[in-house]
GROMACS .gro file of C-alpha atoms in nm:
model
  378
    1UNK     CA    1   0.319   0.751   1.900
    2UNK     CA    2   0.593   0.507   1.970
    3UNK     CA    3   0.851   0.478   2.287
    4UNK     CA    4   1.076   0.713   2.416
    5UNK     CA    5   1.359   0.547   2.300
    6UNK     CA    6   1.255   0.534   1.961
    7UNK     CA    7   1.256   0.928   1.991
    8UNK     CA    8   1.592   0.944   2.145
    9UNK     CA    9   1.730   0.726   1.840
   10UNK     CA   10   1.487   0.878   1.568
   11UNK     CA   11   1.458   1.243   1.696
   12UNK     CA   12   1.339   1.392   1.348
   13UNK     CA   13   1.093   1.144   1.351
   14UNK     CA   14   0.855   1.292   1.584
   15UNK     CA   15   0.762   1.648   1.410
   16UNK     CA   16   0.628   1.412   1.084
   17UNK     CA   17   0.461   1.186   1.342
   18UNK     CA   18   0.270   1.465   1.483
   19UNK     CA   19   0.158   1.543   1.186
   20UNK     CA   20   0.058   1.231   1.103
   21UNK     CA   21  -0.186   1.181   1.384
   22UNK     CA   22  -0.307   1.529   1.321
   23UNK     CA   23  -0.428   1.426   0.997
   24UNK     CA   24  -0.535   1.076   1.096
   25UNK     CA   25  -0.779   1.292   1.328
   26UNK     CA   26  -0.886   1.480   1.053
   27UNK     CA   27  -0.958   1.216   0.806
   28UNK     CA   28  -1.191   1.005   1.095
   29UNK     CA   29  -1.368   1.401   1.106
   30UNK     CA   30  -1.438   1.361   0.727
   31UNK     CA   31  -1.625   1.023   0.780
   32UNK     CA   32  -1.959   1.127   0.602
   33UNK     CA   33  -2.261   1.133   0.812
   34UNK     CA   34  -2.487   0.924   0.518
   35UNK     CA   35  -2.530   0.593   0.642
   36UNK     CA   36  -2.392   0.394   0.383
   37UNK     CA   37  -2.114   0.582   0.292
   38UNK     CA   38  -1.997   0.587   0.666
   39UNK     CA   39  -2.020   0.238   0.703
   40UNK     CA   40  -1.762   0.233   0.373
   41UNK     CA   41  -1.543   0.498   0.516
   42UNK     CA   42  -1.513   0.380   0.896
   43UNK     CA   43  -1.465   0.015   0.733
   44UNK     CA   44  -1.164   0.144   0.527
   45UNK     CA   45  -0.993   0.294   0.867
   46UNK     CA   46  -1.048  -0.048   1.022
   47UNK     CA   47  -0.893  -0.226   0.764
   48UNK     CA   48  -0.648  -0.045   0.617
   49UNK     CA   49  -0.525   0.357   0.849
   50UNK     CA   50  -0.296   0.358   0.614
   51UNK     CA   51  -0.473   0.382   0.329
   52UNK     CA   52  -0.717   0.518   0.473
   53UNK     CA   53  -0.489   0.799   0.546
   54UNK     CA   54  -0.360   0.789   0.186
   55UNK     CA   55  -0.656   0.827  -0.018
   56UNK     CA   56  -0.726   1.174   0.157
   57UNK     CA   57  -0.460   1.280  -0.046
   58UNK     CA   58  -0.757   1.237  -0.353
   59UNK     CA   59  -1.042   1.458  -0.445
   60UNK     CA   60  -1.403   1.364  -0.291
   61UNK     CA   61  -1.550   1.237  -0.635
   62UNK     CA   62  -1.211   0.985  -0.711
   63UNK     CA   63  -1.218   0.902  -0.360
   64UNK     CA   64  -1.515   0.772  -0.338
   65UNK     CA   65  -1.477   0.541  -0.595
   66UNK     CA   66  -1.111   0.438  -0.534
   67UNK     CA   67  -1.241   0.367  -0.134
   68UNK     CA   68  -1.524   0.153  -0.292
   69UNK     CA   69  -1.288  -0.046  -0.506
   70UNK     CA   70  -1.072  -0.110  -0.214
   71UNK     CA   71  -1.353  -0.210   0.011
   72UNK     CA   72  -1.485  -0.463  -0.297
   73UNK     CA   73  -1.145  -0.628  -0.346
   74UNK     CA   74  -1.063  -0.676   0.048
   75UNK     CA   75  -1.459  -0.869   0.056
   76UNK     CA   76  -1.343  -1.068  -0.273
   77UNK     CA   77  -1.024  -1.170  -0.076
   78UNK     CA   78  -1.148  -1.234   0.238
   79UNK     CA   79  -1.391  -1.487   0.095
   80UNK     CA   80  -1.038  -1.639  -0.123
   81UNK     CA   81  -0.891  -1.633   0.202
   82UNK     CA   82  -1.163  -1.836   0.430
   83UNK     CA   83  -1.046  -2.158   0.411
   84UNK     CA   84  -1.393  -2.236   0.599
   85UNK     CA   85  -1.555  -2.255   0.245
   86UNK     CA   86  -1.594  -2.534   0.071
   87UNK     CA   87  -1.465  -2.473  -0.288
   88UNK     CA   88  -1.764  -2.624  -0.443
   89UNK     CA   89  -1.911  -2.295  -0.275
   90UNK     CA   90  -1.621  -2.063  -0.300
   91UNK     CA   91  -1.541  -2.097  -0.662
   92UNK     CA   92  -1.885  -1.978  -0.780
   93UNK     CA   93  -1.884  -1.704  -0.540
   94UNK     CA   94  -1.553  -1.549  -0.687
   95UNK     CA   95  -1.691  -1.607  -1.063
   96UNK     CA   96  -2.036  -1.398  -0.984
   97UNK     CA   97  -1.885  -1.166  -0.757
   98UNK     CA   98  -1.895  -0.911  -0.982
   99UNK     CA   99  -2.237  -0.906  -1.027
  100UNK     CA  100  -2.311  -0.926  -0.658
  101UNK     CA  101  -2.245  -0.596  -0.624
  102UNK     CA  102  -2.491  -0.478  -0.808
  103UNK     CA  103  -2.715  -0.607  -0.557
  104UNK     CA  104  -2.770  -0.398  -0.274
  105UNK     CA  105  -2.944  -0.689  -0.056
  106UNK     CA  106  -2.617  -0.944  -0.091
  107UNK     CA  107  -2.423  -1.022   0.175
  108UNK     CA  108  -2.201  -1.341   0.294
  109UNK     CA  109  -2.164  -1.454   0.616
  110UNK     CA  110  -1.708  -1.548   0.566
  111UNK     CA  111  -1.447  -1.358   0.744
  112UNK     CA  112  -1.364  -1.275   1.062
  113UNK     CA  113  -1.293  -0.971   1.331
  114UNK     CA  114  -1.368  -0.648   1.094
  115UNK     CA  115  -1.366  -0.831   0.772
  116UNK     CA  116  -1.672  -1.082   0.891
  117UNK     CA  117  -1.825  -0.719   0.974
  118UNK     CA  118  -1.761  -0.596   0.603
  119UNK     CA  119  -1.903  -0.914   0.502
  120UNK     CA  120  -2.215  -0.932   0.728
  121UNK     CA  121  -2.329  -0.564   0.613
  122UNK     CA  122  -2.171  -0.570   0.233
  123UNK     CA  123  -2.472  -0.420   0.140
  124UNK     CA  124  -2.384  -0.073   0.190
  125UNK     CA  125  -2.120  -0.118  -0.032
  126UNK     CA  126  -2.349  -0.230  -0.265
  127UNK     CA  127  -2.525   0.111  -0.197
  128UNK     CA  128  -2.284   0.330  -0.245
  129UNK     CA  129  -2.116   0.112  -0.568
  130UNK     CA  130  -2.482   0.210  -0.707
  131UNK     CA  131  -2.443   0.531  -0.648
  132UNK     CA  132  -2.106   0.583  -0.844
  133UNK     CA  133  -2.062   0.706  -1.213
  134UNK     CA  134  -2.086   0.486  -1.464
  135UNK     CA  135  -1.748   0.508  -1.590
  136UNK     CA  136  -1.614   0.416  -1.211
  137UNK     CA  137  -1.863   0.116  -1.199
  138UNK     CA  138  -1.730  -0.028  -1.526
  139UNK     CA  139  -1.391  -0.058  -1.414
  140UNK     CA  140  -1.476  -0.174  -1.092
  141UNK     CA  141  -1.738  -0.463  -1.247
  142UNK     CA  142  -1.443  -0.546  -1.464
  143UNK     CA  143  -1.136  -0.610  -1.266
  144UNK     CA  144  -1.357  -0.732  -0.996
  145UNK     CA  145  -1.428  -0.981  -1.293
  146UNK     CA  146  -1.124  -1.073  -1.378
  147UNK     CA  147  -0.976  -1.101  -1.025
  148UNK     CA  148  -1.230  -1.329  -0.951
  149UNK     CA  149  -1.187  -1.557  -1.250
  150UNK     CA  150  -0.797  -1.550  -1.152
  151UNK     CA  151  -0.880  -1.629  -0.784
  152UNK     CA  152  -1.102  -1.912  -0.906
  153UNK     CA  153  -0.822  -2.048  -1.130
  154UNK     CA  154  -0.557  -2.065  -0.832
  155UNK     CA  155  -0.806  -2.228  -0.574
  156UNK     CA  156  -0.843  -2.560  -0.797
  157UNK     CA  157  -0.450  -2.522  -0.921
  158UNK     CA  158  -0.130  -2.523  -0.692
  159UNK     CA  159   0.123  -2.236  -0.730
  160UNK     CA  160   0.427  -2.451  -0.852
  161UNK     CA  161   0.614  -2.242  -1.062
  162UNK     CA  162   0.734  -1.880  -1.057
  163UNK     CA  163   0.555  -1.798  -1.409
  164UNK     CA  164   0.257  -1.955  -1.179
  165UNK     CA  165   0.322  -1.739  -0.862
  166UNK     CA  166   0.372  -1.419  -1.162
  167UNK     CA  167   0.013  -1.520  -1.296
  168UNK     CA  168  -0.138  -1.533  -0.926
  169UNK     CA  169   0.018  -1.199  -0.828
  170UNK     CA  170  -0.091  -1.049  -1.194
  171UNK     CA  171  -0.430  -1.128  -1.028
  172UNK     CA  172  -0.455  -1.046  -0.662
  173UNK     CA  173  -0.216  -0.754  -0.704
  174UNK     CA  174  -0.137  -0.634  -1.072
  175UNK     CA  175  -0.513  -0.604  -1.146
  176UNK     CA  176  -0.537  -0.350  -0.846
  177UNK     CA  177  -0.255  -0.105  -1.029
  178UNK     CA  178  -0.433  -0.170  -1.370
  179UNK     CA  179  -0.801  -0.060  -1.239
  180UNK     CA  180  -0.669   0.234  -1.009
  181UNK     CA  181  -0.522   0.377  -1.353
  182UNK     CA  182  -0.868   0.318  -1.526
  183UNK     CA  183  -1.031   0.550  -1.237
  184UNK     CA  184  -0.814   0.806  -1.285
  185UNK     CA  185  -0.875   0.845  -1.663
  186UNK     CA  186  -1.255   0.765  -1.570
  187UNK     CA  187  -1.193   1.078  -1.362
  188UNK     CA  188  -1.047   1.260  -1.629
  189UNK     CA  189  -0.750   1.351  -1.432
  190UNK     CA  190  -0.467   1.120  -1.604
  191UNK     CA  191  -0.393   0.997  -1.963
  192UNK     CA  192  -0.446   0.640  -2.025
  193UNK     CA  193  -0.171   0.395  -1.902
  194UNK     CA  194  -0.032   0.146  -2.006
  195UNK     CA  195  -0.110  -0.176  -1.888
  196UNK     CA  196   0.209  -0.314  -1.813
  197UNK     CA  197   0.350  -0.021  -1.598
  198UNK     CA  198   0.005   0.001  -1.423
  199UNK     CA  199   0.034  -0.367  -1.329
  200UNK     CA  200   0.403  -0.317  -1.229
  201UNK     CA  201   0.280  -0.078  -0.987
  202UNK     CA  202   0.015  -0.327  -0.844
  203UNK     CA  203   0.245  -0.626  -0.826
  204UNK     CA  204   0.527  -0.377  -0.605
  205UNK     CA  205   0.259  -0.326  -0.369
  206UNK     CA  206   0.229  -0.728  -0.322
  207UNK     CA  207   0.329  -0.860   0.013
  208UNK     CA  208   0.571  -1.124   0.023
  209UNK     CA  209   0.474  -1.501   0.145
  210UNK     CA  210   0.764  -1.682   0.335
  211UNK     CA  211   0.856  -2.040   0.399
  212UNK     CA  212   0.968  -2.162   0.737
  213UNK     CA  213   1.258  -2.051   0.922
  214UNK     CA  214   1.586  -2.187   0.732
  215UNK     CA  215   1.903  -2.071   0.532
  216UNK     CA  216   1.729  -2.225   0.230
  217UNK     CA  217   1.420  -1.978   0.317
  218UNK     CA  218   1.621  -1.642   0.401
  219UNK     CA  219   1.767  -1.694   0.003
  220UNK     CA  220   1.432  -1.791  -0.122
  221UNK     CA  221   1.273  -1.462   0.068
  222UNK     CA  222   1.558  -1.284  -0.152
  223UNK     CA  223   1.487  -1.439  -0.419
  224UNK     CA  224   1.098  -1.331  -0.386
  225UNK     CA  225   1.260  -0.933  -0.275
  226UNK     CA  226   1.481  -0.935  -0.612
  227UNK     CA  227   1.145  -1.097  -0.776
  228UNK     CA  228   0.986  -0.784  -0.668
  229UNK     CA  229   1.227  -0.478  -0.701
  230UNK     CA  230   1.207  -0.571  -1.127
  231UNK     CA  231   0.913  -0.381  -1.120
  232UNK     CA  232   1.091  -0.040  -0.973
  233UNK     CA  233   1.180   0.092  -1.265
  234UNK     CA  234   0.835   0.066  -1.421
  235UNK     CA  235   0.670   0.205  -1.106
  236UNK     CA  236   0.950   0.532  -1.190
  237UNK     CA  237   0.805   0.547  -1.504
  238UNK     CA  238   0.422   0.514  -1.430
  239UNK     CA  239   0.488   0.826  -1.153
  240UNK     CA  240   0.674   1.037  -1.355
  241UNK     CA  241   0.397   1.042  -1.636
  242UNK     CA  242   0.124   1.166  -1.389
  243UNK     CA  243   0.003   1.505  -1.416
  244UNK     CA  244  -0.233   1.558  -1.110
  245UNK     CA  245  -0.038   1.596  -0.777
  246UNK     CA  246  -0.302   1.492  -0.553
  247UNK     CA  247  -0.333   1.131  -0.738
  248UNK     CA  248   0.061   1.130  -0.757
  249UNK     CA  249   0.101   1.157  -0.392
  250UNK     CA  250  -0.191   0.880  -0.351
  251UNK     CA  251   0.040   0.664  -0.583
  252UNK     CA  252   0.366   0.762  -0.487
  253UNK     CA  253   0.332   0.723  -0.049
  254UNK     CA  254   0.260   0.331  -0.086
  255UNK     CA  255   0.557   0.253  -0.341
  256UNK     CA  256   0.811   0.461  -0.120
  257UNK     CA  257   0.659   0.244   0.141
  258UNK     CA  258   0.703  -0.025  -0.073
  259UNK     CA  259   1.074  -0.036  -0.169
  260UNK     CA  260   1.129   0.110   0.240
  261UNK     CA  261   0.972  -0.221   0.344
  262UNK     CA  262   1.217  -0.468   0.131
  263UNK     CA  263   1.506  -0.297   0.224
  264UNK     CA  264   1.401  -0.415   0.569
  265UNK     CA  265   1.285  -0.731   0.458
  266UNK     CA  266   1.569  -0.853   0.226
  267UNK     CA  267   1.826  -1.081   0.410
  268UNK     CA  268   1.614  -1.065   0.731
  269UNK     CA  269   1.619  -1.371   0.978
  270UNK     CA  270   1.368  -1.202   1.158
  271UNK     CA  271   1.106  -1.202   0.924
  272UNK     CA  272   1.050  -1.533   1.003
  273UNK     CA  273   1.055  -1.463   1.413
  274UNK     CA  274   0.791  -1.191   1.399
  275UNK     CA  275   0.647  -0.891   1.204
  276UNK     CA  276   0.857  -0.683   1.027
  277UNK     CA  277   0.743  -0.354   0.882
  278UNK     CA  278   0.837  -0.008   0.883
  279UNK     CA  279   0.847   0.199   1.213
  280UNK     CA  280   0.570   0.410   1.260
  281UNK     CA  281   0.801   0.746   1.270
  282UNK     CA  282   0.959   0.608   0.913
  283UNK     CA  283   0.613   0.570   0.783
  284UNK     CA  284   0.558   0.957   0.917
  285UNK     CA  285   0.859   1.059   0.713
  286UNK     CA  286   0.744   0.884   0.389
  287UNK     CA  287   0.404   1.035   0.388
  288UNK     CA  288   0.595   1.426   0.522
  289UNK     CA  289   0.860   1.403   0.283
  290UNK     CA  290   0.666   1.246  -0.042
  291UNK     CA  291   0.599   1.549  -0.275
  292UNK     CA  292   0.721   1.569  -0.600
  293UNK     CA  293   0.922   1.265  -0.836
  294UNK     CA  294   1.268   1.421  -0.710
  295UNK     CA  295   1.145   1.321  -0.326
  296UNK     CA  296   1.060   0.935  -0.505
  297UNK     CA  297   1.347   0.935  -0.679
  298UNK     CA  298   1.544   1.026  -0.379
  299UNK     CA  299   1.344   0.768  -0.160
  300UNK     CA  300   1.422   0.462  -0.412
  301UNK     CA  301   1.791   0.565  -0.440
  302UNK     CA  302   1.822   0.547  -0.041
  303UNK     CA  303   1.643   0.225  -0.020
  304UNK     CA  304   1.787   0.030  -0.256
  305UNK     CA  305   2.110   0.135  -0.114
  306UNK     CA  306   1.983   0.008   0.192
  307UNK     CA  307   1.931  -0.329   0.038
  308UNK     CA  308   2.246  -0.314  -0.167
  309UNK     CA  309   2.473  -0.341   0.177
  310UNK     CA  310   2.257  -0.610   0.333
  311UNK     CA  311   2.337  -0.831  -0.050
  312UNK     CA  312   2.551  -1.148   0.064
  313UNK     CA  313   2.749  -1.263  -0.205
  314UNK     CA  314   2.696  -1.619  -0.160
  315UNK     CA  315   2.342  -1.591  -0.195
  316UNK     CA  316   2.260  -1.755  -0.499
  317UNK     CA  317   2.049  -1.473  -0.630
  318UNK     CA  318   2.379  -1.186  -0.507
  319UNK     CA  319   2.426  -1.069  -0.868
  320UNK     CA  320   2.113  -1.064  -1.014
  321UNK     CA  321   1.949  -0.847  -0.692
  322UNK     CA  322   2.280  -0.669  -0.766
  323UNK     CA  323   2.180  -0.559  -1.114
  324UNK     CA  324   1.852  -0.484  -1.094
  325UNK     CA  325   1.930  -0.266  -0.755
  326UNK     CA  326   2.230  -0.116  -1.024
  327UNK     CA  327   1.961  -0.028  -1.237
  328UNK     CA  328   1.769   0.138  -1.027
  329UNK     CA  329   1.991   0.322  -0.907
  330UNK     CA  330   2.130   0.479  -1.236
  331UNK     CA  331   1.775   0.556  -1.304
  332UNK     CA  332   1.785   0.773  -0.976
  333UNK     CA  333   2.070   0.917  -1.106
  334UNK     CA  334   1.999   1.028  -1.439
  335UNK     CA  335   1.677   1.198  -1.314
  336UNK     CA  336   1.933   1.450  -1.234
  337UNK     CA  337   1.739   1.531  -0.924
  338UNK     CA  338   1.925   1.359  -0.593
  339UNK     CA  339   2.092   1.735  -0.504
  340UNK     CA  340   2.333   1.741  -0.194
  341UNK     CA  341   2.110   1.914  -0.005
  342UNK     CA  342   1.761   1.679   0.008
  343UNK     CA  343   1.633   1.482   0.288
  344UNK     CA  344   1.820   1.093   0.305
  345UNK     CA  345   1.700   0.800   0.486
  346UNK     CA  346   1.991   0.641   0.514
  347UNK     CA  347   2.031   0.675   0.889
  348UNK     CA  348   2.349   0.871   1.006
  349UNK     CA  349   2.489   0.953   1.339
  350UNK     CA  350   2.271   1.197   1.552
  351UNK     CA  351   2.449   1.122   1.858
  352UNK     CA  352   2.493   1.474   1.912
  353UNK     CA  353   2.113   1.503   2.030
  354UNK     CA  354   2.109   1.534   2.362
  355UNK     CA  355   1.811   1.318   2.597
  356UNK     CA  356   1.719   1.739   2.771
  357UNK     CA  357   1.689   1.875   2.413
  358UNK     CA  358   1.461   1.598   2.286
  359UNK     CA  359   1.257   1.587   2.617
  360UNK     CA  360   1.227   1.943   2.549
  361UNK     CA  361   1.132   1.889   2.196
  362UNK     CA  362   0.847   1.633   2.274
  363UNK     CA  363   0.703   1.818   2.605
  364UNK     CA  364   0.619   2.158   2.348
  365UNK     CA  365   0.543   1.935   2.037
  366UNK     CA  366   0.263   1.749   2.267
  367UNK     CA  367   0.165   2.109   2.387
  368UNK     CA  368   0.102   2.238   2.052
  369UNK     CA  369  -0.069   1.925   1.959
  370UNK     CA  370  -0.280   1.977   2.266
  371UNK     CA  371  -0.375   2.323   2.186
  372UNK     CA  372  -0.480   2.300   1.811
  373UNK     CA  373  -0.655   2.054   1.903
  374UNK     CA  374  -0.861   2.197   2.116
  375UNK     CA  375  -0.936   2.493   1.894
  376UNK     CA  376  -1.010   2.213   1.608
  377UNK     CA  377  -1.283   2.112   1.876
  378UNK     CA  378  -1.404   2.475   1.940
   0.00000   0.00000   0.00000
């Protein structure tokens, strides 16, 4: 649950934290007891608690397909992603991997650690694809059809170009906004979207690729942040059309996360010296605090305030991240939501917490957590 010291500079991190692994608890409870739907389940916590944690926010029926989408997607990309493969034998693969999982006998040995395991037993996926409406399996055949086909294209082609790297992340990210919004109408919960916001919201999601450690790099990773924080606005859009809160929280937690993770990332030497993410009681926070549109509007105003004091203005890219962060911003704004009063994670000074209070804090926090869950056992 992190270090002390992380406490003693992040107090009001720990009561979201708590909560958080109170509800990571609960959602390993939930994993279903049929075999094949376990495997899927236990699978998703291994390669993804986060969203594994997310899609609890969903109802069982969505949330069974949505976890079976994810689960088809990561086995698509981790057979992209072995570099093992010959293409002769990769390429294929990705083409007719849509029809593989109709077949609840397939599996390929690729991969490795938990992924080689997803692999190895793909099969129950299979099973429990099968077992899906039809309306889910549709738009699950289909984008993992064109994903595929996209993949294929980029293995025998070089990304050159940024219209190129747009195309590949249209692909490997885009089409994952594009089919999540096809489940939800499938589920009859949520309008039809449009295609372009729905791929916004996929390609905001998309995790950054860096060079090697140089000047040149640092303004090329802004560059690639800037790239990125275009979509924003869209992803606004896409949440504030949604009608059913549990699918809005599923959407909005990641894109919070999202925009939380390039302010950290944007103008940061040490992304190239190690991992850089979001702390695990910031994470906590996102998940507590994200409710309603005025907490996401509130969340994207912070954060790209955030990234608007780390802009250098001799990067060559200074007014255009400017702009779009401008932008962004105004839209904040003129949602006429961002009251006085609200929750900001802009860090200020809590100096005045003293190191007895917060021990104090922690030791009957940990006892609390300690007692439910023991009754939660009983």
């Amino acid at each position: 649950m992190g270090s002390l010291g992380a406490f003693l500079k992040h107090p009001d991190d720990f009561y979201p934290l708590l909560k958080l692994k109170m509800a990571a608890r609960h959602a390993e409870k939930q994993i279903p007891q049929v075999p094949h739907w376990g495997f899927c389940y236990s699978m998703l916590h291994k390669v993804s608690r986060s969203f594994a944690l997310v899609i609890q926010q969903l109802g069982t029926e969505l949330r069974d397909a949505v976890c079976i989408f994810y689960l088809v997607l990561r086995a698509l990309d981790t057979v992209e992603d072995d570099t093992s493969i010959p293409n002769d034998v990769k390429v294929p693969i990705l083409k007719e991997f849509h029809r593989r999982i109709y077949d609840p006998e397939w599996h390929f040995a690729c991969g490795t650690k938990e992924y080689k395991v997803l692999m190895d037993q793909f099969h129950h996926v299979s099973t429990a694809f099968l077992e899906l409406n039809e309306g889910y399996k549709e738009v699950i055949e289909d984008i993992t059809k064109r994903m595929g086909e996209g993949m294929a294209k980029f293995i025998c082609k070089e990304v050159e170009t940024v219209d190129d790297y747009d195309e590949y992340c249209h692909y490997v990210a885009g089409l994952v906004g594009i089919g999540l919004s096809k489940l939800f109408h499938a589920a009859g919960l949520e309008d039809p979207a449009d295609d372009y916001l729905s791929n916004s919201m996929g390609l905001f999601l998309q995790d950054l690729k860096y060079e090697e450690n140089s000047v040149k790099a640092v303004q090329c990773l802004n560059d690639m942040v800037t790239n990125a924080i275009i979509h924003a606005e869209d992803c606004l859009k896409y949440m504030a059309a949604l009608r059913d809160p549990s699918i809005f929280r599923f959407c909005a937690i990641p894109q919070v996360m999202s925009i939380g993770t390039l302010s950290l990332c944007y103008n940061n030497i040490e992304v190239f010296r190690g991992v850089v993410k979001m702390r695990r009681g910031l994470t906590a926070k996102v998940i507590d605090r994200t409710n309603t549109m005025a907490d996401v509007y509130g969340a994207f105003y912070d954060f790209s305030c955030i990234i608007k004091s780390k802009v250098d203005t001799n990067d060559p890219n200074a007014q255009k991240t400017l702009s779009r962060l401008d932008s962004i911003q105004k839209a904040c704004k003129n949602s006429w939501t961002l009251t006085a009063n609200r929750k900001s994670y802009i860090l200020k000074n809590q100096s005045n917490y003293s190191a007895v209070i917060i021990m104090f804090i922690i030791l009957l926090a940990t006892i609390l957590a300690y007692v439910n869950s023991n009754r939660s056992n009983n």
